[in-house]
């Protein structure tokens, strides 16, 4: 596969993708268990411009997040988005603001809900700056803020923006250096159709095997499968995709069976999210050994 973007997004490498989906507080992440990312190593396959990748790294308590995409232009934009998110981040909260008690001295339910959405431990929340503290207009007026060296503060490599990185790769076929350490969570949002159409039944099966190989025992694979009905529009984008589609035997409803044959446990269906053509299920598979 090419290292550069193509005029037609035959790999699902849409530019401006997040003009059509929420750019912050992605509802797909809200369906996931609250502690899923806390202190974990995460791989986001098909990261596009890095919106989800940065949200996990900044807001959801992950120790390390790697975003990988086949499109080098999107990867450059992901690095740019990282700096934008950093530029809008405020100073850390004082510790005494992390647990705001009700009048009876117990933490309030409203604060608890907010903290569950942020998914960060008290220690990490104290060290991590406040997201969306400065308005986007500040960057437009004065330019992005420089990112300090990770060695400037002890443990800074575990905090955003130092805990996120991006790679350009055809990850189905090519390993990246970060794979060696393995991951606790692998995300595949809105990419199964494109892998399937470009690489066929063997390609999507190979992708699932790759995910299994790089996950730690007990690790979690989060899949947002695209329905078979959406393949018809995609294959019209390119004659090669149209030809490949003729030979597909697997359907998205078969993916759960294929994953279990590889070694994953049965799917945990977390529900549907999104609107219109973006309304899709989010499924969670656990590596059993």
CSV table of C-alpha atoms in Angstrom, one decimal:
chain,number,residue,atom,x,y,z
A,1,UNK,CA,0.0,0.0,0.0
A,2,UNK,CA,1.1,3.6,-0.6
A,3,UNK,CA,2.7,5.8,2.0
A,4,UNK,CA,1.0,8.9,0.8
A,5,UNK,CA,-2.6,9.9,0.6
A,6,UNK,CA,-4.7,9.1,-2.4
A,7,UNK,CA,-7.2,11.4,-4.1
A,8,UNK,CA,-9.9,8.8,-3.5
A,9,UNK,CA,-10.0,7.6,0.1
A,10,UNK,CA,-10.0,3.9,-0.8
A,11,UNK,CA,-8.5,3.0,2.6
A,12,UNK,CA,-11.1,5.0,4.5
A,13,UNK,CA,-8.5,7.7,4.9
A,14,UNK,CA,-11.0,10.5,4.8
A,15,UNK,CA,-9.6,14.0,5.3
A,16,UNK,CA,-11.9,16.1,7.4
A,17,UNK,CA,-13.5,13.0,8.9
A,18,UNK,CA,-14.2,14.7,12.2
A,19,UNK,CA,-16.2,17.4,10.4
A,20,UNK,CA,-18.9,14.7,10.4
A,21,UNK,CA,-18.3,13.2,13.8
A,22,UNK,CA,-17.9,14.7,17.3
A,23,UNK,CA,-14.3,16.1,17.6
A,24,UNK,CA,-14.3,15.9,21.4
A,25,UNK,CA,-15.8,13.5,23.9
A,26,UNK,CA,-16.3,10.8,21.2
A,27,UNK,CA,-19.5,8.9,22.1
A,28,UNK,CA,-17.9,5.6,21.1
A,29,UNK,CA,-15.5,6.0,24.0
A,30,UNK,CA,-18.4,6.8,26.4
A,31,UNK,CA,-19.7,3.2,25.8
A,32,UNK,CA,-16.5,1.6,27.1
A,33,UNK,CA,-15.9,0.5,30.7
A,34,UNK,CA,-14.6,3.5,32.7
A,35,UNK,CA,-11.3,1.9,33.8
A,36,UNK,CA,-10.5,0.3,30.4
A,37,UNK,CA,-7.6,2.7,29.6
A,38,UNK,CA,-6.4,3.6,33.0
A,39,UNK,CA,-2.6,3.1,33.2
A,40,UNK,CA,-2.7,1.0,30.0
A,41,UNK,CA,-0.8,0.8,26.7
A,42,UNK,CA,-3.2,1.4,23.9
A,43,UNK,CA,-3.0,1.0,20.1
A,44,UNK,CA,-5.5,3.0,17.9
A,45,UNK,CA,-5.4,1.4,14.4
A,46,UNK,CA,-6.6,3.7,11.7
A,47,UNK,CA,-6.3,6.8,13.9
A,48,UNK,CA,-7.0,9.3,11.1
A,49,UNK,CA,-6.2,12.8,12.5
A,50,UNK,CA,-5.7,11.5,16.0
A,51,UNK,CA,-8.8,12.9,17.7
A,52,UNK,CA,-9.7,9.7,19.5
A,53,UNK,CA,-6.0,8.9,20.2
A,54,UNK,CA,-5.4,12.2,21.9
A,55,UNK,CA,-8.6,12.0,23.9
A,56,UNK,CA,-7.6,8.7,25.3
A,57,UNK,CA,-4.1,10.0,26.1
A,58,UNK,CA,-5.3,13.3,27.7
A,59,UNK,CA,-8.6,12.5,29.3
A,60,UNK,CA,-8.9,8.8,29.9
A,61,UNK,CA,-5.8,8.0,32.0
A,62,UNK,CA,-3.8,5.9,29.5
A,63,UNK,CA,-0.1,5.4,30.2
A,64,UNK,CA,0.8,5.2,26.5
A,65,UNK,CA,-1.2,5.6,23.3
A,66,UNK,CA,0.0,4.8,19.8
A,67,UNK,CA,-2.0,5.9,16.8
A,68,UNK,CA,-1.2,4.3,13.4
A,69,UNK,CA,-2.6,5.2,10.0
A,70,UNK,CA,-1.8,4.2,6.4
A,71,UNK,CA,-2.0,7.9,5.3
A,72,UNK,CA,1.1,10.0,5.9
A,73,UNK,CA,-0.8,13.3,5.5
A,74,UNK,CA,-3.3,12.2,8.2
A,75,UNK,CA,-0.4,11.2,10.5
A,76,UNK,CA,1.1,14.7,10.1
A,77,UNK,CA,-2.3,16.2,10.9
A,78,UNK,CA,-2.5,14.0,14.0
A,79,UNK,CA,0.8,15.4,15.3
A,80,UNK,CA,-0.5,18.9,14.6
A,81,UNK,CA,-3.8,18.0,16.5
A,82,UNK,CA,-1.7,16.8,19.4
A,83,UNK,CA,-0.1,20.2,19.7
A,84,UNK,CA,-3.5,22.0,19.3
A,85,UNK,CA,-4.9,19.9,22.2
A,86,UNK,CA,-1.8,20.7,24.2
A,87,UNK,CA,-2.2,24.4,23.5
A,88,UNK,CA,-5.7,24.4,24.9
A,89,UNK,CA,-4.8,22.5,28.0
A,90,UNK,CA,-4.7,24.4,31.3
A,91,UNK,CA,-2.7,24.0,34.4
A,92,UNK,CA,-3.2,21.0,36.7
A,93,UNK,CA,-6.1,21.1,39.2
A,94,UNK,CA,-5.1,21.6,42.9
A,95,UNK,CA,-5.6,18.3,44.8
A,96,UNK,CA,-8.3,19.8,47.0
A,97,UNK,CA,-10.5,20.4,43.9
A,98,UNK,CA,-10.4,16.8,42.8
A,99,UNK,CA,-12.9,15.6,45.4
A,100,UNK,CA,-15.6,18.2,46.0
A,101,UNK,CA,-17.7,17.1,49.0
A,102,UNK,CA,-21.5,17.6,49.3
A,103,UNK,CA,-22.8,19.5,52.4
A,104,UNK,CA,-22.7,16.2,54.3
A,105,UNK,CA,-19.0,15.8,53.6
A,106,UNK,CA,-19.3,13.0,51.0
A,107,UNK,CA,-18.2,13.5,47.4
A,108,UNK,CA,-21.1,14.8,45.3
A,109,UNK,CA,-22.8,12.5,42.8
A,110,UNK,CA,-22.4,15.2,40.1
A,111,UNK,CA,-18.6,15.3,40.6
A,112,UNK,CA,-18.5,11.5,40.6
A,113,UNK,CA,-20.2,11.5,37.2
A,114,UNK,CA,-17.7,14.0,35.9
A,115,UNK,CA,-14.8,12.0,37.3
A,116,UNK,CA,-16.1,8.8,35.7
A,117,UNK,CA,-16.2,10.5,32.4
A,118,UNK,CA,-12.6,11.6,32.8
A,119,UNK,CA,-11.5,8.1,34.0
A,120,UNK,CA,-8.4,9.5,35.6
A,121,UNK,CA,-7.0,8.5,39.0
A,122,UNK,CA,-6.5,11.3,41.6
A,123,UNK,CA,-2.8,11.3,41.2
A,124,UNK,CA,-2.9,11.4,37.4
A,125,UNK,CA,-5.6,14.0,37.4
A,126,UNK,CA,-3.5,16.2,39.7
A,127,UNK,CA,-0.5,16.0,37.4
A,128,UNK,CA,-2.5,16.2,34.1
A,129,UNK,CA,-3.6,19.7,33.0
A,130,UNK,CA,-7.2,20.6,32.5
A,131,UNK,CA,-8.5,19.8,29.0
A,132,UNK,CA,-10.1,22.6,26.9
A,133,UNK,CA,-9.0,25.2,29.5
A,134,UNK,CA,-8.1,27.9,26.9
A,135,UNK,CA,-10.3,28.7,23.9
A,136,UNK,CA,-9.3,27.6,20.4
A,137,UNK,CA,-9.1,31.3,19.6
A,138,UNK,CA,-5.9,31.6,21.6
A,139,UNK,CA,-4.0,29.4,19.2
A,140,UNK,CA,-5.5,31.2,16.2
A,141,UNK,CA,-4.4,34.5,17.6
A,142,UNK,CA,-1.0,33.7,19.1
A,143,UNK,CA,0.0,30.4,17.6
A,144,UNK,CA,0.4,27.0,19.3
A,145,UNK,CA,2.3,26.6,22.5
A,146,UNK,CA,5.7,24.8,22.4
A,147,UNK,CA,5.7,21.4,24.0
A,148,UNK,CA,8.3,21.2,26.8
A,149,UNK,CA,10.8,18.4,27.0
A,150,UNK,CA,9.6,15.3,28.8
A,151,UNK,CA,12.6,15.4,31.1
A,152,UNK,CA,11.5,18.8,32.5
A,153,UNK,CA,9.3,17.1,35.1
A,154,UNK,CA,9.6,13.8,36.8
A,155,UNK,CA,7.1,11.3,35.3
A,156,UNK,CA,6.1,13.7,32.5
A,157,UNK,CA,6.5,11.0,29.9
A,158,UNK,CA,3.3,9.4,31.4
A,159,UNK,CA,1.2,12.5,30.9
A,160,UNK,CA,-0.2,14.2,27.8
A,161,UNK,CA,1.2,15.2,25.4
A,162,UNK,CA,4.3,13.0,26.0
A,163,UNK,CA,2.2,9.8,26.4
A,164,UNK,CA,1.0,9.8,22.8
A,165,UNK,CA,2.8,9.1,19.5
A,166,UNK,CA,1.8,8.5,15.9
A,167,UNK,CA,3.2,6.1,13.2
A,168,UNK,CA,2.7,5.8,9.5
A,169,UNK,CA,2.3,2.2,8.5
A,170,UNK,CA,0.1,-0.4,6.8
A,171,UNK,CA,-0.3,-2.1,10.2
A,172,UNK,CA,-2.1,-5.2,8.8
A,173,UNK,CA,1.2,-6.2,7.1
A,174,UNK,CA,3.9,-4.2,8.8
A,175,UNK,CA,5.0,-4.2,12.4
A,176,UNK,CA,5.8,-0.9,14.2
A,177,UNK,CA,8.5,-0.5,16.9
A,178,UNK,CA,5.8,-0.1,19.7
A,179,UNK,CA,4.4,-3.6,19.0
A,180,UNK,CA,7.3,-5.2,20.8
A,181,UNK,CA,6.0,-4.1,24.2
A,182,UNK,CA,2.5,-5.2,23.4
A,183,UNK,CA,-0.7,-3.5,24.4
A,184,UNK,CA,-3.5,-3.8,26.9
A,185,UNK,CA,-6.1,-2.4,24.5
A,186,UNK,CA,-6.4,-2.2,20.7
A,187,UNK,CA,-9.0,0.0,19.0
A,188,UNK,CA,-10.4,-0.5,15.5
A,189,UNK,CA,-12.9,2.2,14.9
A,190,UNK,CA,-14.5,2.4,11.4
A,191,UNK,CA,-11.8,0.5,9.6
A,192,UNK,CA,-12.9,-3.2,9.3
A,193,UNK,CA,-14.8,-2.5,6.0
A,194,UNK,CA,-11.7,-0.9,4.4
A,195,UNK,CA,-9.4,-3.7,5.4
A,196,UNK,CA,-11.9,-6.2,4.2
A,197,UNK,CA,-12.4,-4.6,0.8
A,198,UNK,CA,-8.7,-3.9,0.2
A,199,UNK,CA,-7.3,-7.2,1.5
A,200,UNK,CA,-10.1,-9.7,1.2
A,201,UNK,CA,-11.2,-12.4,3.7
A,202,UNK,CA,-7.6,-13.4,4.4
A,203,UNK,CA,-6.7,-9.8,5.0
A,204,UNK,CA,-9.3,-9.1,7.6
A,205,UNK,CA,-8.5,-12.5,9.3
A,206,UNK,CA,-4.8,-11.5,9.3
A,207,UNK,CA,-5.7,-8.2,10.9
A,208,UNK,CA,-7.6,-10.0,13.7
A,209,UNK,CA,-4.6,-12.4,14.2
A,210,UNK,CA,-2.2,-9.4,14.4
A,211,UNK,CA,-4.4,-7.8,17.0
A,212,UNK,CA,-4.4,-11.1,19.0
A,213,UNK,CA,-0.6,-11.3,18.7
A,214,UNK,CA,0.1,-7.8,20.0
A,215,UNK,CA,-2.3,-7.9,23.0
A,216,UNK,CA,-1.2,-8.9,26.4
A,217,UNK,CA,-3.0,-11.9,27.9
A,218,UNK,CA,-6.4,-10.6,29.1
A,219,UNK,CA,-6.1,-7.7,26.8
A,220,UNK,CA,-9.1,-6.2,25.0
A,221,UNK,CA,-9.9,-5.6,21.4
A,222,UNK,CA,-12.5,-2.9,20.7
A,223,UNK,CA,-14.2,-3.2,17.3
A,224,UNK,CA,-16.6,-0.9,15.6
A,225,UNK,CA,-17.7,-3.1,12.6
A,226,UNK,CA,-19.2,-1.5,9.6
A,227,UNK,CA,-22.4,-3.1,8.3
A,228,UNK,CA,-22.4,-5.1,5.0
A,229,UNK,CA,-24.9,-2.6,3.5
A,230,UNK,CA,-22.2,0.1,3.7
A,231,UNK,CA,-19.8,-1.9,1.4
A,232,UNK,CA,-21.8,-1.2,-1.7
A,233,UNK,CA,-21.1,2.6,-1.7
A,234,UNK,CA,-17.5,2.0,-0.7
A,235,UNK,CA,-16.7,-0.4,-3.5
A,236,UNK,CA,-18.1,2.0,-6.1
A,237,UNK,CA,-15.2,4.3,-5.3
A,238,UNK,CA,-12.6,2.2,-7.0
A,239,UNK,CA,-12.7,-0.6,-9.6
A,240,UNK,CA,-10.2,-2.7,-7.6
A,241,UNK,CA,-12.5,-2.6,-4.5
A,242,UNK,CA,-15.4,-3.5,-6.7
A,243,UNK,CA,-13.5,-6.5,-8.0
A,244,UNK,CA,-12.3,-7.5,-4.6
A,245,UNK,CA,-15.8,-7.4,-3.2
A,246,UNK,CA,-17.0,-10.1,-5.6
A,247,UNK,CA,-14.8,-12.6,-3.8
A,248,UNK,CA,-15.7,-11.9,-0.2
A,249,UNK,CA,-17.3,-14.8,1.6
A,250,UNK,CA,-17.1,-13.4,5.1
A,251,UNK,CA,-19.7,-10.9,6.3
A,252,UNK,CA,-19.3,-8.5,9.3
A,253,UNK,CA,-21.7,-10.8,11.3
A,254,UNK,CA,-19.0,-13.5,10.9
A,255,UNK,CA,-16.3,-11.5,12.5
A,256,UNK,CA,-17.2,-12.6,16.1
A,257,UNK,CA,-16.9,-16.3,15.0
A,258,UNK,CA,-13.5,-15.6,13.3
A,259,UNK,CA,-12.2,-13.8,16.4
A,260,UNK,CA,-13.3,-16.7,18.7
A,261,UNK,CA,-11.5,-19.2,16.4
A,262,UNK,CA,-8.3,-17.1,16.8
A,263,UNK,CA,-8.6,-17.2,20.6
A,264,UNK,CA,-10.8,-14.3,21.7
A,265,UNK,CA,-13.7,-14.8,24.1
A,266,UNK,CA,-17.3,-14.1,22.9
A,267,UNK,CA,-18.2,-10.5,22.1
A,268,UNK,CA,-19.5,-8.1,24.7
A,269,UNK,CA,-22.0,-5.9,22.8
A,270,UNK,CA,-21.8,-2.5,24.3
A,271,UNK,CA,-24.5,-0.9,22.3
A,272,UNK,CA,-25.0,1.4,19.3
A,273,UNK,CA,-23.8,4.9,18.9
A,274,UNK,CA,-23.6,7.6,16.2
A,275,UNK,CA,-26.2,9.0,13.9
A,276,UNK,CA,-27.4,8.2,10.4
A,277,UNK,CA,-24.8,6.2,8.5
A,278,UNK,CA,-22.4,6.4,11.5
A,279,UNK,CA,-24.8,4.5,13.8
A,280,UNK,CA,-22.8,1.4,14.5
A,281,UNK,CA,-22.2,-1.2,17.2
A,282,UNK,CA,-19.3,-1.2,19.5
A,283,UNK,CA,-18.1,-4.7,20.5
A,284,UNK,CA,-15.5,-5.7,23.0
A,285,UNK,CA,-13.4,-9.0,22.7
A,286,UNK,CA,-11.1,-10.2,25.4
A,287,UNK,CA,-7.9,-12.2,24.7
A,288,UNK,CA,-8.5,-15.4,26.8
A,289,UNK,CA,-4.9,-16.5,27.1
